[in-house]
CSV table of C-alpha atoms and ligand atoms in Angstrom, one decimal:
chain,number,residue,atom,x,y,z
A,1,MET,CA,-26.2,2.3,-2.4
A,2,ASP,CA,-27.3,5.9,-3.0
A,3,ALA,CA,-24.5,7.9,-4.7
A,4,LEU,CA,-25.1,11.0,-2.6
A,5,ASN,CA,-25.1,9.1,0.7
A,6,LEU,CA,-21.9,7.4,-0.4
A,7,LEU,CA,-20.2,10.7,-1.2
A,8,LYS,CA,-21.4,12.3,2.0
A,9,ALA,CA,-20.0,9.4,4.0
A,10,ASP,CA,-16.6,9.9,2.3
A,11,HIS,CA,-16.8,13.6,3.3
A,12,ARG,CA,-17.5,12.7,6.9
A,13,ASP,CA,-14.6,10.2,7.0
A,14,VAL,CA,-12.2,12.8,5.6
A,15,GLU,CA,-13.4,15.4,8.1
A,16,THR,CA,-12.8,12.9,10.9
A,17,GLN,CA,-9.2,12.6,9.8
A,18,PHE,CA,-8.9,16.4,9.5
A,19,ARG,CA,-10.1,16.8,13.0
A,20,ALA,CA,-7.7,14.2,14.3
A,21,PHE,CA,-4.9,16.1,12.5
A,22,GLU,CA,-5.9,19.4,14.0
A,23,ARG,CA,-6.4,18.1,17.6
A,24,THR,CA,-3.4,15.7,18.0
A,25,THR,CA,-0.2,16.7,19.7
A,26,GLY,CA,1.5,13.4,18.9
A,27,LYS,CA,3.6,13.4,15.8
A,28,VAL,CA,2.8,9.8,14.8
A,29,THR,CA,-1.0,10.4,14.9
A,30,TRP,CA,-0.5,13.7,13.2
A,31,GLU,CA,1.3,12.2,10.3
A,32,ARG,CA,-1.0,9.1,10.1
A,33,ALA,CA,-4.1,11.3,10.0
A,34,ALA,CA,-2.6,13.5,7.3
A,35,LYS,CA,-1.6,10.5,5.1
A,36,ALA,CA,-5.0,8.8,5.6
A,37,ALA,CA,-6.8,12.1,4.6
A,38,VAL,CA,-4.7,12.5,1.5
A,39,ARG,CA,-5.1,8.9,0.4
A,40,ASP,CA,-8.9,8.9,0.9
A,41,LEU,CA,-9.3,12.3,-0.7
A,42,SER,CA,-7.4,11.2,-3.8
A,43,ILE,CA,-9.7,8.2,-4.3
A,44,HIS,CA,-12.8,10.3,-3.6
A,45,ALA,CA,-11.8,13.0,-6.0
A,46,ALA,CA,-10.9,10.4,-8.7
A,47,VAL,CA,-14.3,8.6,-8.6
A,48,GLU,CA,-16.2,11.9,-8.5
A,49,GLU,CA,-14.4,13.1,-11.6
A,50,GLN,CA,-14.8,9.8,-13.4
A,51,ILE,CA,-18.3,8.9,-12.6
A,52,PHE,CA,-20.3,11.4,-10.6
A,53,TYR,CA,-19.4,14.7,-12.3
A,54,PRO,CA,-19.8,13.5,-15.9
A,55,ALA,CA,-23.2,12.0,-15.0
A,56,VAL,CA,-24.3,15.2,-13.3
A,57,THR,CA,-23.0,17.3,-16.2
A,58,LEU,CA,-25.1,15.3,-18.7
A,59,GLU,CA,-28.2,14.6,-16.7
A,60,VAL,CA,-28.5,17.9,-14.7
A,61,PRO,CA,-27.4,20.5,-17.2
A,62,ASP,CA,-28.1,23.4,-14.8
A,63,LEU,CA,-25.2,22.2,-12.7
A,64,ALA,CA,-22.7,22.0,-15.6
A,65,GLU,CA,-21.0,25.2,-14.6
A,66,ILE,CA,-20.7,24.2,-11.0
A,67,MET,CA,-19.2,20.9,-12.2
A,68,LEU,CA,-16.5,22.8,-14.1
A,69,ARG,CA,-15.8,24.9,-11.0
A,70,SER,CA,-15.7,21.7,-8.9
A,71,LEU,CA,-13.0,20.3,-11.2
A,72,GLU,CA,-10.9,23.4,-10.7
A,73,ALA,CA,-11.3,22.9,-6.9
A,74,HIS,CA,-10.2,19.3,-7.4
A,75,ASN,CA,-7.1,20.4,-9.3
A,76,VAL,CA,-6.1,22.6,-6.4
A,77,VAL,CA,-6.7,19.8,-3.9
A,78,GLU,CA,-4.9,17.3,-6.1
A,79,TRP,CA,-1.9,19.6,-6.4
A,80,LEU,CA,-1.8,20.1,-2.6
A,81,CYS,CA,-2.2,16.3,-2.0
A,82,SER,CA,0.8,15.6,-4.2
A,83,ALA,CA,2.8,18.3,-2.6
A,84,ILE,CA,2.0,16.9,0.9
A,85,GLU,CA,2.9,13.4,-0.3
A,86,SER,CA,6.3,14.5,-1.3
A,87,THR,CA,6.9,16.6,1.9
A,88,SER,CA,8.4,15.1,5.0
A,89,SER,CA,6.4,15.7,8.2
A,90,ASP,CA,9.6,17.1,9.7
A,91,ASP,CA,9.5,19.8,7.0
A,92,ASP,CA,8.2,23.2,8.3
A,93,ARG,CA,5.9,23.3,5.3
A,94,PHE,CA,4.1,20.1,6.1
A,95,GLY,CA,1.6,21.6,8.6
A,96,PRO,CA,0.8,24.7,6.6
A,97,ARG,CA,0.2,22.7,3.5
A,98,MET,CA,-2.2,20.5,5.4
A,99,THR,CA,-3.9,23.5,6.8
A,100,VAL,CA,-4.4,25.0,3.3
A,101,LEU,CA,-5.6,21.6,2.0
A,102,ILE,CA,-8.2,21.4,4.9
A,103,ASP,CA,-9.5,24.9,4.2
A,104,ASN,CA,-9.9,24.2,0.5
A,105,VAL,CA,-11.6,20.8,1.0
A,106,ARG,CA,-14.0,22.2,3.6
A,107,LEU,CA,-15.1,24.9,1.2
A,108,HIS,CA,-15.5,22.5,-1.7
A,109,VAL,CA,-17.5,20.0,0.4
A,110,GLU,CA,-19.8,22.8,1.5
A,111,GLU,CA,-20.5,23.7,-2.1
A,112,GLU,CA,-21.1,20.1,-3.1
A,113,GLU,CA,-23.4,19.4,-0.2
A,114,ASP,CA,-25.3,22.7,-0.2
A,115,ASP,CA,-25.5,23.5,-4.0
A,116,VAL,CA,-25.0,20.3,-5.9
A,117,PHE,CA,-26.4,17.3,-4.0
A,118,PRO,CA,-29.9,18.7,-3.3
A,119,GLU,CA,-30.3,19.5,-7.0
A,120,VAL,CA,-29.1,16.1,-8.0
A,121,ARG,CA,-31.4,14.4,-5.5
A,122,GLN,CA,-34.4,16.3,-7.1
A,123,ALA,CA,-33.4,15.7,-10.7
A,124,LEU,CA,-32.4,12.0,-10.6
A,125,SER,CA,-34.6,9.0,-9.8
A,126,ARG,CA,-33.8,6.9,-6.8
A,127,ARG,CA,-32.9,4.0,-9.1
A,128,ARG,CA,-30.4,6.1,-11.0
A,129,LEU,CA,-28.8,7.4,-7.8
A,130,ASN,CA,-28.5,3.8,-6.6
A,131,GLU,CA,-27.0,2.8,-9.9
A,132,LEU,CA,-24.4,5.6,-9.7
A,133,GLY,CA,-23.7,4.6,-6.1
A,134,GLU,CA,-22.9,1.1,-7.2
A,135,LEU,CA,-20.5,2.4,-9.8
A,136,LEU,CA,-18.8,4.7,-7.3
A,137,ALA,CA,-18.5,1.9,-4.7
A,138,LYS,CA,-17.0,-0.5,-7.4
A,139,ALA,CA,-14.6,2.2,-8.6
A,140,LYS,CA,-13.5,3.0,-5.0
A,141,SER,CA,-12.8,-0.6,-4.1
A,142,ALA,CA,-10.8,-1.1,-7.3
A,143,ALA,CA,-8.9,2.1,-7.1
A,144,PRO,CA,-5.2,1.7,-6.6
A,145,THR,CA,-3.7,3.5,-3.5
A,146,PRO,CA,-2.7,6.1,-4.3
A,147,PRO,CA,-4.7,6.3,-7.5
A,148,HIS,CA,-3.2,6.9,-10.9
A,149,PRO,CA,-1.0,9.9,-11.2
A,150,ARG,CA,-2.5,13.4,-11.5
A,151,LEU,CA,-4.3,13.6,-14.8
A,152,PRO,CA,-3.4,16.3,-17.3
A,153,ASP,CA,-5.6,19.4,-17.0
A,154,THR,CA,-8.3,18.5,-19.4
A,155,ALA,CA,-11.3,19.6,-17.4
A,156,PRO,CA,-14.0,20.0,-20.1
A,157,ALA,CA,-12.9,16.7,-21.8
A,158,LYS,CA,-13.1,15.0,-18.4
A,159,LEU,CA,-16.6,16.1,-17.9
A,160,LEU,CA,-17.9,15.3,-21.4
A,161,THR,CA,-16.3,12.0,-22.0
A,162,GLY,CA,-15.3,10.9,-18.5
A,163,VAL,CA,-11.6,10.2,-18.4
A,164,VAL,CA,-11.5,6.7,-17.2
A,165,ALA,CA,-8.4,4.7,-16.3
A,166,GLY,CA,-7.7,1.2,-15.3
A,167,ALA,CA,-10.0,-0.2,-12.7
A,168,VAL,CA,-12.6,2.6,-13.0
A,169,ASP,CA,-12.7,1.8,-16.7
A,170,ARG,CA,-13.6,-1.8,-15.9
A,171,ALA,CA,-16.2,-0.8,-13.3
A,172,LEU,CA,-17.9,1.3,-16.0
A,173,ASP,CA,-17.7,-1.5,-18.5
A,174,ALA,CA,-19.3,-3.8,-16.1
A,175,THR,CA,-22.6,-2.0,-16.3
A,176,GLY,CA,-22.2,-0.3,-19.7
A,177,ARG,CA,-24.8,2.3,-19.0
A,178,VAL,CA,-22.7,5.2,-17.8
A,179,LEU,CA,-19.9,4.4,-20.3
A,180,HIS,CA,-22.5,4.4,-23.1
A,181,GLN,CA,-24.1,7.6,-21.9
A,182,LEU,CA,-20.7,9.4,-21.6
A,183,THR,CA,-19.5,8.4,-25.0
A,184,PRO,CA,-20.4,11.0,-27.6
B,201,FE2,FE1,-15.5,17.0,-5.1
B,202,FE2,FE1,-16.9,15.3,-2.7
């Protein structure tokens, strides 16, 4: 599967959950949509950080700065996700936290889809995009729910070496190539 199509499909799924959250008046659906969005976002962000961003940083150097900015956007999103996970939906802060999360994610997704993905599509071969897609799919299906706790703030190291953990580590080992390329 093409990596960019896989990541875009994730974005659409999360957006569907956001819309369900925004439109519903029923508390059960509201809470369910919020939890599903947070869970899927955590997995999506983790596999982007561990596979896609390091590959882009190395293979499309013009995008290295945007990758660093994207990691910062992820840090904010991850913080909000963990705040939401520890907030009861009865708490007055639950809704506002989700609203801030949704605003941040929409902006970040816009940047990825408008400024990153088209450049990556131009720079990488179809074969390489499919290879990265396979890795992303494997890492996603192996990711625990929720994924491993928030990683320490080591953005540049994450991009240069790919901070891999547990199942993602094994997915990378399975093909060897990305792991090999990411190891200095
Ligand atoms: Fe992202
Ligand atoms: Fe994304």
